[in-house]
Amino acid sequence: MKQTPLNTSSLILVAAGMGTRLGAGIPKALVKVAGKTLVEHAIDRILKVEEITEIIVVTPADDPRMAEVLAPYGTALRTVDGGSSRADSVRRGLGEVSDHARNILVHDAARAFAPVELYQRVIDALNAGKAAAVIPALAVTDTISVVEPAGEAGVEFIANTPARSTLRAVQTPQGFNAEALRQAHAQLDHYTESELEKVTDDASIVRANGEKVQVVNGDQQALKVTHPEDIDTANQLVAEQDSRVKKSKETMNLPRIGNGIDVHAVSQDPARPMWLAGLHFPEDIGLSGHSDGDAVAHAACDALFSAAGIGDLGTHFGVDREEFAGASGVRLLTEAARLVREAGFEIGNVAVQFVGRRPRFAARREEANQVLSEAIGAPVSVSATTSDGLGYEGDGQGITAYATALVFAQHS
Ligand SMILES: Nc1ccn([C@@H]2O[C@H](COP(=O)(O)OP(=O)(O)OP(=O)(O)O)[C@@H](O)[C@H]2O)c(=O)n1
Ligand SMILES: C[C@](O)(CO)[C@H](O)COP(=O)(O)O
């Protein structure tokens, strides 16, 4: 079970209905769509809503099949037996909600495909505090008329036709200030079973108890599986939701990392200048090589090429590129960054660590970071270590630099 910070919501998922209109011969919440029961579809979406910290599932009494389906969720939810009507089931769920709950959402398992954003929209509006109740609803497209009670032989007559613009098709999840919902349900204490049958949602009783009910945009995906033909629509919906998720994963702009290592021996020529991390160290003997021997800059170049998947130093600065013969480490790094961007990437950062007895680096670290960061147009951080006297770095014969770069695809 998730932690319970202050601004959180409990959710009652009513799943105890028999699904008479669907006629599947099993409780509706156990009917499968795309290989998964409706109650699982609902719970899997609810578990993705950060603010929901408590889930009470109202289940058909003594149904071992439901217990089996819910077992894998372990302590992520609690269950309670349902009643003879939806309103009765909500009341039983309410009895299980923790006393400290601030918001309570009530949701139909039959609206299993309500997307995470819909829960979020309801919770956000509730937290905004304009009303004690928030419900999602859609504008209607049919003209809707009120009929007079059916007369003889079931013949019906229109009583009135409200202006369509004033009508909304109400959905769930419906969100409530916990106290407002508890007080409204307490009004139903003396209702008979048949009176409870007529309570078709919770917002109506909260409103009848004097509270304002705010409407937010509903979602077609929150359709209520009610009749057999709804199963086809639901299958189609899941296929569409799955393909949207797949597509967004495919197009997700994951960053890419790359590594680079460079080793240079300390020159035998005592007059060779020492260049490292883009800086000149006048008190040290330089590193050998065709270039200035700047192992830090070279390792950074290789890490950038590796992250972008465009080869290595040899690929770009080989002997055929005469213009780079003897080029400084900073010049090579500037060009490496240009090539990486040309390949369609932006640079996140580069981190380099070198291992060597000399030069003494700490006092010039900031300067080095600045020079190299300017060269690539992104943060570079350089650190240094010794090898505790071991190996060629410990003997002072050479230096090794290890670099990691992070790049990400540029937006088109
Ligand atoms: N006694 C009941 C009746 C309904 N519900 C739940 O309330 C939601 C909305 O009800 P509905 O779609 O009418 O479901 P059923 O009652 O199962 O359907 P029917 O009326 O066709 O029997 C459903 O998630 C259903 O499981 C419930 O928990 N307890
Ligand atoms: C709560 C509800 O989903 C809002 O539209 C609806 O009233 C439930 O009705 P049902 O007859 O219990 O399906």
Coordinates of C-alpha atoms and ligand atoms in Angstrom, one line a residue:
M1 CA 0.0 0.0 0.0
K2 CA 1.3 3.5 -0.9
Q3 CA 2.2 6.0 1.8
T4 CA -0.6 8.4 3.0
P5 CA 0.4 12.0 2.8
L6 CA -2.2 14.7 3.6
N7 CA -3.5 15.5 0.1
T8 CA -4.6 12.0 -0.9
S9 CA -7.7 10.2 -2.0
S10 CA -9.4 6.9 -1.1
L11 CA -11.3 5.2 -3.9
I12 CA -14.3 2.9 -3.7
L13 CA -14.5 0.6 -6.7
V14 CA -18.0 -0.8 -6.9
A15 CA -17.8 -4.2 -8.6
A16 CA -20.6 -6.2 -7.0
G17 CA -23.2 -5.9 -9.7
M18 CA -24.6 -9.0 -11.4
G19 CA -24.5 -7.6 -14.9
T20 CA -28.1 -8.6 -15.7
R21 CA -28.3 -6.5 -18.8
L22 CA -25.0 -7.8 -20.1
G23 CA -26.2 -11.4 -19.6
A24 CA -22.8 -13.0 -19.4
G25 CA -23.9 -15.4 -16.7
I26 CA -21.1 -14.2 -14.3
P27 CA -20.8 -10.9 -12.3
K28 CA -20.0 -8.2 -14.8
A29 CA -16.7 -7.2 -13.2
L30 CA -15.4 -10.7 -14.0
V31 CA -16.2 -10.5 -17.7
K32 CA -13.0 -10.4 -19.8
V33 CA -12.0 -7.8 -22.3
A34 CA -8.7 -8.3 -24.2
G35 CA -7.9 -11.2 -21.9
K36 CA -8.4 -9.4 -18.6
T37 CA -11.4 -8.9 -16.4
L38 CA -13.1 -5.5 -16.1
V39 CA -12.2 -5.2 -12.5
E40 CA -8.5 -5.8 -13.3
H41 CA -8.6 -3.2 -16.1
A42 CA -10.1 -0.7 -13.6
I43 CA -7.6 -1.5 -10.8
D44 CA -4.5 -1.4 -13.2
R45 CA -5.5 2.1 -14.2
I46 CA -6.3 3.3 -10.7
L47 CA -2.9 2.1 -9.4
K48 CA -1.3 4.6 -11.7
V49 CA -3.0 7.5 -10.1
E50 CA -0.4 8.9 -7.6
E51 CA -2.9 10.6 -5.2
I52 CA -5.0 7.5 -4.7
T53 CA -3.6 5.8 -1.6
E54 CA -6.4 3.5 -0.5
I55 CA -8.5 1.3 -2.7
I56 CA -11.6 -0.5 -1.5
V57 CA -13.1 -3.0 -4.0
V58 CA -16.8 -3.8 -3.3
T59 CA -17.2 -7.4 -4.6
P60 CA -20.1 -9.9 -5.1
A61 CA -20.5 -11.6 -1.7
D62 CA -18.8 -15.0 -1.3
D63 CA -17.5 -15.2 -4.9
P64 CA -14.3 -17.2 -4.9
R65 CA -13.6 -16.2 -8.6
M66 CA -13.4 -12.6 -7.6
A67 CA -11.1 -13.4 -4.7
E68 CA -8.8 -15.3 -7.1
V69 CA -8.7 -12.4 -9.6
L70 CA -7.8 -9.9 -6.8
A71 CA -5.3 -12.1 -4.9
P72 CA -2.3 -10.9 -7.0
Y73 CA -2.9 -7.3 -5.9
G74 CA -2.1 -8.3 -2.3
T75 CA -2.2 -5.4 0.1
A76 CA -2.7 -2.8 -2.7
L77 CA -6.4 -3.0 -2.0
R78 CA -9.0 -4.2 0.5
T79 CA -12.4 -5.9 -0.3
V80 CA -15.8 -5.8 1.2
D81 CA -19.0 -7.6 0.2
G82 CA -21.5 -5.6 -1.8
G83 CA -25.2 -5.1 -1.3
S84 CA -28.4 -5.5 -3.3
S85 CA -28.1 -2.1 -5.2
R86 CA -25.3 0.1 -6.3
A87 CA -26.0 2.6 -3.6
D88 CA -26.0 -0.1 -1.0
S89 CA -22.6 -1.3 -2.3
V90 CA -21.2 2.2 -2.1
R91 CA -22.4 2.5 1.5
R92 CA -20.7 -0.8 2.4
G93 CA -17.5 0.4 0.7
L94 CA -17.7 3.7 2.6
G95 CA -17.8 1.7 5.9
E96 CA -14.3 0.5 5.0
V97 CA -12.7 3.8 4.1
S98 CA -10.1 5.0 6.6
D99 CA -11.3 7.7 9.0
H100 CA -8.4 10.1 7.9
A101 CA -9.4 10.0 4.2
R102 CA -9.8 13.6 2.9
N103 CA -11.2 12.9 -0.5
I104 CA -13.2 9.8 -1.5
L105 CA -13.7 8.8 -5.1
V106 CA -16.4 6.4 -6.2
H107 CA -16.0 4.5 -9.4
D108 CA -17.9 1.8 -11.3
A109 CA -15.9 -1.3 -12.3
A110 CA -18.2 -1.2 -15.3
R111 CA -16.3 2.0 -16.4
A112 CA -13.1 0.0 -16.3
F113 CA -11.3 2.0 -19.1
A114 CA -11.6 5.4 -17.6
P115 CA -8.1 6.8 -18.3
V116 CA -5.7 8.0 -15.6
E117 CA -6.1 11.6 -16.7
L118 CA -9.8 11.5 -15.9
Y119 CA -9.1 10.5 -12.3
Q120 CA -6.5 13.2 -12.2
R121 CA -8.9 15.8 -13.5
V122 CA -11.5 15.0 -10.9
I123 CA -8.9 15.0 -8.1
D124 CA -7.4 18.3 -9.2
A125 CA -10.8 20.0 -9.3
L126 CA -11.7 18.6 -5.9
N127 CA -8.4 19.8 -4.5
A128 CA -9.1 23.2 -6.0
G129 CA -11.9 23.4 -3.5
K130 CA -14.7 25.1 -5.6
A131 CA -17.2 22.3 -4.6
A132 CA -17.5 19.4 -2.2
A133 CA -18.2 17.1 -5.1
V134 CA -16.8 16.9 -8.6
I135 CA -18.1 14.6 -11.4
P136 CA -17.0 14.0 -15.0
A137 CA -19.7 14.3 -17.6
L138 CA -20.2 14.6 -21.4
A139 CA -22.5 16.7 -23.4
V140 CA -25.2 14.7 -25.0
T141 CA -25.8 14.3 -28.7
D142 CA -29.3 12.9 -28.7
T143 CA -32.4 15.0 -27.8
I144 CA -33.4 13.7 -24.4
S145 CA -37.0 13.9 -23.2
V146 CA -38.7 13.2 -19.9
V147 CA -41.6 10.7 -20.3
E148 CA -44.8 10.5 -18.3
P149 CA -45.2 7.4 -16.2
A150 CA -46.1 4.6 -18.7
G151 CA -49.9 4.3 -18.9
E152 CA -52.0 1.4 -20.1
A153 CA -50.3 -1.2 -22.3
G154 CA -47.0 0.5 -21.5
V155 CA -47.7 3.4 -24.0
E156 CA -45.4 6.3 -23.2
F157 CA -45.9 10.0 -23.7
I158 CA -43.4 12.8 -23.5
A159 CA -43.8 15.0 -20.5
N160 CA -41.2 17.6 -21.4
T161 CA -38.0 18.0 -23.3
P162 CA -35.2 19.9 -21.5
A163 CA -32.9 22.1 -23.6
R164 CA -30.2 19.8 -24.8
S165 CA -27.5 22.3 -24.0
T166 CA -28.4 21.9 -20.3
L167 CA -28.0 18.1 -20.2
R168 CA -24.9 16.1 -19.4
A169 CA -24.2 12.3 -19.4
V170 CA -22.7 11.7 -16.0
Q171 CA -19.8 9.3 -15.5
T172 CA -17.5 8.1 -12.8
P173 CA -15.0 8.4 -11.0
Q174 CA -17.0 10.9 -8.9
G175 CA -15.0 12.7 -6.3
F176 CA -16.2 14.0 -2.9
N177 CA -15.0 15.7 0.2
A178 CA -15.1 12.7 2.5
E179 CA -17.4 14.3 5.1
A180 CA -19.9 15.5 2.5
L181 CA -20.2 11.9 1.1
R182 CA -20.5 10.3 4.5
Q183 CA -23.2 12.8 5.5
A184 CA -25.2 12.3 2.3
H185 CA -25.1 8.6 2.6
A186 CA -26.2 8.8 6.2
Q187 CA -29.5 10.2 4.8
L188 CA -30.1 6.9 3.1
D189 CA -30.0 5.0 6.4
H190 CA -33.8 4.4 6.5
Y191 CA -34.2 3.8 2.7
T192 CA -35.8 0.6 1.6
E193 CA -34.1 -1.7 -0.9
S194 CA -36.4 -0.3 -3.7
E195 CA -35.7 3.3 -2.7
L196 CA -31.9 2.6 -2.8
E197 CA -32.4 1.1 -6.3
K198 CA -33.5 4.5 -7.5
V199 CA -30.3 6.2 -6.3
T200 CA -28.3 5.9 -9.5
D201 CA -25.2 7.9 -8.5
D202 CA -23.6 9.5 -5.5
A203 CA -23.4 13.1 -6.8
S204 CA -27.2 13.3 -6.8
I205 CA -27.5 12.4 -3.1
V206 CA -24.7 14.7 -2.1
R207 CA -26.4 17.5 -4.0
A208 CA -29.8 16.6 -2.4
N209 CA -28.0 17.1 0.9
G210 CA -27.2 20.7 0.0
E211 CA -23.7 20.5 -1.5
K212 CA -22.6 22.0 -4.9
V213 CA -21.5 19.5 -7.5
Q214 CA -19.0 20.7 -10.0
V215 CA -18.8 19.2 -13.5
V216 CA -15.6 18.6 -15.3
N217 CA -15.1 17.2 -18.8
G218 CA -15.8 13.5 -19.0
D219 CA -14.1 11.0 -21.4
Q220 CA -15.6 8.7 -24.0
Q221 CA -13.1 6.0 -22.8
A222 CA -15.0 5.9 -19.5
L223 CA -17.9 4.2 -21.2
K224 CA -20.0 2.0 -18.9
V225 CA -20.1 -1.6 -20.1
T226 CA -23.8 -2.4 -19.8
H227 CA -25.1 -4.3 -22.8
P228 CA -23.5 -7.1 -24.9
E229 CA -22.6 -4.8 -27.8
D230 CA -20.5 -2.7 -25.4
I231 CA -18.0 -5.6 -25.2
D232 CA -17.0 -5.0 -28.8
T233 CA -16.6 -1.3 -28.2
A234 CA -14.5 -2.1 -25.1
N235 CA -12.2 -4.5 -27.0
Q236 CA -11.7 -1.8 -29.7
L237 CA -11.0 0.8 -27.0
V238 CA -8.3 -1.4 -25.3
A239 CA -6.7 -2.1 -28.6
E240 CA -6.5 1.7 -29.3
Q241 CA -5.2 2.5 -25.8
D242 CA -2.6 -0.3 -26.1
S243 CA -1.4 1.0 -29.5
R244 CA -1.2 4.6 -28.1
V245 CA 1.0 3.3 -25.2
K246 CA 3.2 1.3 -27.7
K247 CA 3.6 4.4 -30.0
S248 CA 4.5 6.7 -27.1
K249 CA 7.1 4.2 -25.9
E250 CA 8.5 4.0 -29.5
T251 CA 8.7 7.7 -29.8
M252 CA 10.0 8.3 -26.2
N253 CA 13.1 10.4 -26.5
L254 CA 15.5 8.3 -24.3
P255 CA 18.9 9.9 -23.7
R256 CA 22.0 8.0 -24.8
I257 CA 25.2 7.6 -22.9
G258 CA 28.7 7.0 -24.3
N259 CA 32.1 6.1 -23.0
G260 CA 35.6 7.1 -24.0
I261 CA 39.1 6.3 -22.6
D262 CA 42.4 7.8 -23.7
V263 CA 45.9 7.0 -22.5
H264 CA 49.0 9.1 -23.1
A265 CA 52.6 8.5 -22.0
V266 CA 54.5 11.3 -20.4
S267 CA 57.0 12.6 -23.0
Q268 CA 60.8 11.8 -22.8
D269 CA 61.3 15.4 -24.0
P270 CA 61.5 17.6 -20.8
A271 CA 60.7 20.7 -23.0
R272 CA 57.3 19.3 -24.2
P273 CA 54.5 21.5 -22.8
M274 CA 51.9 19.8 -20.7
W275 CA 48.3 20.4 -22.0
L276 CA 45.5 18.6 -20.1
A277 CA 41.8 19.4 -19.9
G278 CA 42.3 22.3 -22.2
L279 CA 44.8 24.0 -19.8
H280 CA 48.5 24.6 -20.0
F281 CA 50.5 23.3 -16.9
P282 CA 53.9 25.1 -17.1
E283 CA 55.5 23.1 -14.3
D284 CA 54.9 19.7 -15.8
I285 CA 56.4 17.7 -18.7
G286 CA 53.8 17.2 -21.4
L287 CA 52.2 14.1 -22.8
S288 CA 53.5 12.6 -26.0
G289 CA 51.5 12.2 -29.2
H290 CA 50.9 13.8 -32.6
S291 CA 48.6 16.2 -31.0
D292 CA 49.0 18.1 -27.8
G293 CA 48.4 14.8 -25.9
D294 CA 45.4 16.2 -24.0
A295 CA 44.0 12.8 -22.8
V296 CA 41.0 14.4 -21.0
A297 CA 39.8 16.2 -24.1
H298 CA 40.4 13.2 -26.3
A299 CA 38.5 10.9 -23.9
A300 CA 35.6 13.4 -23.9
C301 CA 35.6 13.4 -27.8
D302 CA 35.4 9.6 -27.8
A303 CA 32.6 9.6 -25.2
L304 CA 30.6 12.0 -27.4
F305 CA 31.1 10.0 -30.5
S306 CA 30.2 6.8 -28.6
A307 CA 27.0 8.4 -27.3
A308 CA 25.9 9.5 -30.7
G309 CA 27.0 6.2 -32.3
I310 CA 29.1 7.9 -34.9
G311 CA 32.5 6.1 -34.4
D312 CA 35.5 7.4 -32.6
L313 CA 38.6 9.7 -32.7
G314 CA 40.1 7.6 -35.6
T315 CA 36.9 7.9 -37.6
H316 CA 36.8 11.7 -37.5
F317 CA 40.4 12.9 -36.9
G318 CA 42.4 10.2 -38.7
V319 CA 45.5 10.9 -40.8
D320 CA 43.2 11.7 -43.8
R321 CA 42.0 14.8 -42.0
E322 CA 45.1 16.9 -42.4
E323 CA 43.5 20.0 -41.0
F324 CA 43.4 18.3 -37.6
A325 CA 47.1 17.2 -37.6
G326 CA 48.6 18.6 -34.4
A327 CA 45.3 20.2 -33.4
S328 CA 44.8 21.0 -29.7
G329 CA 42.5 18.9 -27.5
V330 CA 40.0 21.9 -27.3
R331 CA 39.9 22.2 -31.0
L332 CA 39.1 18.5 -31.5
L333 CA 36.5 18.7 -28.7
T334 CA 34.8 21.7 -30.4
E335 CA 34.7 19.8 -33.7
A336 CA 33.4 16.6 -31.9
A337 CA 30.5 18.5 -30.4
R338 CA 29.7 20.0 -33.9
L339 CA 29.7 16.5 -35.4
V340 CA 27.4 15.2 -32.7
R341 CA 24.9 18.0 -33.3
E342 CA 25.2 17.5 -37.0
A343 CA 24.2 13.8 -36.4
G344 CA 20.9 15.0 -34.8
F345 CA 21.8 15.0 -31.1
E346 CA 22.0 17.6 -28.3
I347 CA 24.6 17.2 -25.6
G348 CA 23.4 16.8 -22.0
N349 CA 26.8 16.7 -20.3
V350 CA 30.2 15.1 -20.2
A351 CA 32.1 13.9 -17.1
V352 CA 35.8 13.0 -17.2
Q353 CA 38.1 11.6 -14.6
F354 CA 41.8 11.2 -15.2
V355 CA 44.2 9.0 -13.3
G356 CA 47.8 10.4 -12.9
R357 CA 50.4 11.6 -10.4
R358 CA 50.7 14.9 -12.2
P359 CA 49.6 17.6 -12.8
R360 CA 48.2 18.9 -9.5
F361 CA 44.7 19.6 -10.7
A362 CA 42.4 20.7 -7.9
A363 CA 43.2 24.4 -7.9
R364 CA 42.5 24.6 -11.7
R365 CA 39.4 22.4 -11.9
E366 CA 36.9 25.2 -12.3
E367 CA 39.0 26.8 -15.0
A368 CA 39.2 23.5 -16.9
N369 CA 35.5 22.9 -16.6
Q370 CA 34.8 26.3 -18.0
V371 CA 37.2 25.9 -21.0
L372 CA 35.8 22.5 -22.0
S373 CA 32.2 23.5 -21.4
E374 CA 32.6 26.4 -23.7
A375 CA 34.2 24.1 -26.3
I376 CA 31.1 21.8 -26.4
G377 CA 28.4 24.2 -25.4
A378 CA 27.3 22.0 -22.6
P379 CA 28.5 21.2 -19.0
V380 CA 31.8 19.3 -18.7
S381 CA 33.1 18.3 -15.3
V382 CA 36.6 17.0 -14.8
S383 CA 37.9 15.2 -11.7
A384 CA 41.3 13.7 -11.0
T385 CA 42.6 10.9 -8.9
T386 CA 45.9 9.0 -8.3
S387 CA 46.3 5.2 -8.5
D388 CA 47.8 4.9 -5.0
G389 CA 51.3 4.6 -6.6
L390 CA 50.2 1.6 -8.7
G391 CA 50.8 1.1 -12.4
Y392 CA 52.1 3.5 -15.1
E393 CA 49.9 6.3 -13.7
G394 CA 51.4 5.7 -10.2
D395 CA 55.0 5.7 -11.7
G396 CA 54.3 9.0 -13.4
Q397 CA 54.9 7.4 -16.8
G398 CA 51.5 8.2 -18.2
I399 CA 47.9 9.4 -17.7
T400 CA 44.6 7.7 -18.4
A401 CA 41.4 9.6 -18.8
Y402 CA 37.9 8.1 -18.6
A403 CA 34.9 10.0 -19.9
T404 CA 31.1 9.5 -20.0
A405 CA 28.9 11.6 -22.2
L406 CA 25.1 12.0 -22.3
V407 CA 23.3 13.1 -25.5
F408 CA 19.7 13.1 -26.6
A409 CA 17.9 13.3 -29.9
Q410 CA 17.1 16.9 -31.0
H411 CA 13.5 17.6 -31.5
S412 CA 12.6 18.0 -35.2
Ligands
LIG1 N1 -25.5 -4.3 -6.2 C1 -24.7 -3.7 -7.0 C2 -25.0 -3.2 -8.2 C3 -24.0 -2.5 -9.0 N2 -22.8 -2.4 -8.5 C4 -21.7 -1.8 -9.3 O1 -22.1 -0.5 -9.8 C5 -21.6 -0.3 -11.1 C6 -22.6 0.3 -12.0 O2 -23.7 -0.7 -12.1 P1 -24.2 -1.4 -13.3 O3 -23.5 -1.0 -14.5 O4 -25.7 -1.3 -13.4 O5 -23.9 -2.9 -13.0 P2 -24.8 -4.1 -12.8 O6 -25.7 -3.9 -11.6 O7 -23.9 -5.3 -12.6 O8 -25.6 -4.2 -14.1 P3 -27.1 -4.6 -14.3 O9 -27.9 -3.5 -13.8 O10 -27.3 -4.8 -15.8 O11 -27.4 -5.9 -13.5 C7 -21.0 -1.6 -11.6 O12 -19.6 -1.5 -11.5 C8 -21.5 -2.6 -10.6 O13 -20.6 -3.7 -10.4 C9 -22.5 -2.9 -7.3 O14 -21.3 -2.8 -6.8 N3 -23.4 -3.5 -6.5
LIG2 C1 -23.0 6.0 -11.6 C2 -23.3 6.0 -13.0 O1 -22.3 5.3 -13.7 C3 -23.3 7.4 -13.5 O2 -23.6 7.5 -14.9 C4 -24.6 5.3 -13.4 O3 -25.7 6.1 -12.8 C5 -24.7 3.9 -12.9 O4 -25.9 3.3 -13.3 P1 -26.1 1.8 -13.3 O5 -27.6 1.6 -13.7 O6 -25.9 1.3 -11.9 O7 -25.2 1.2 -14.3

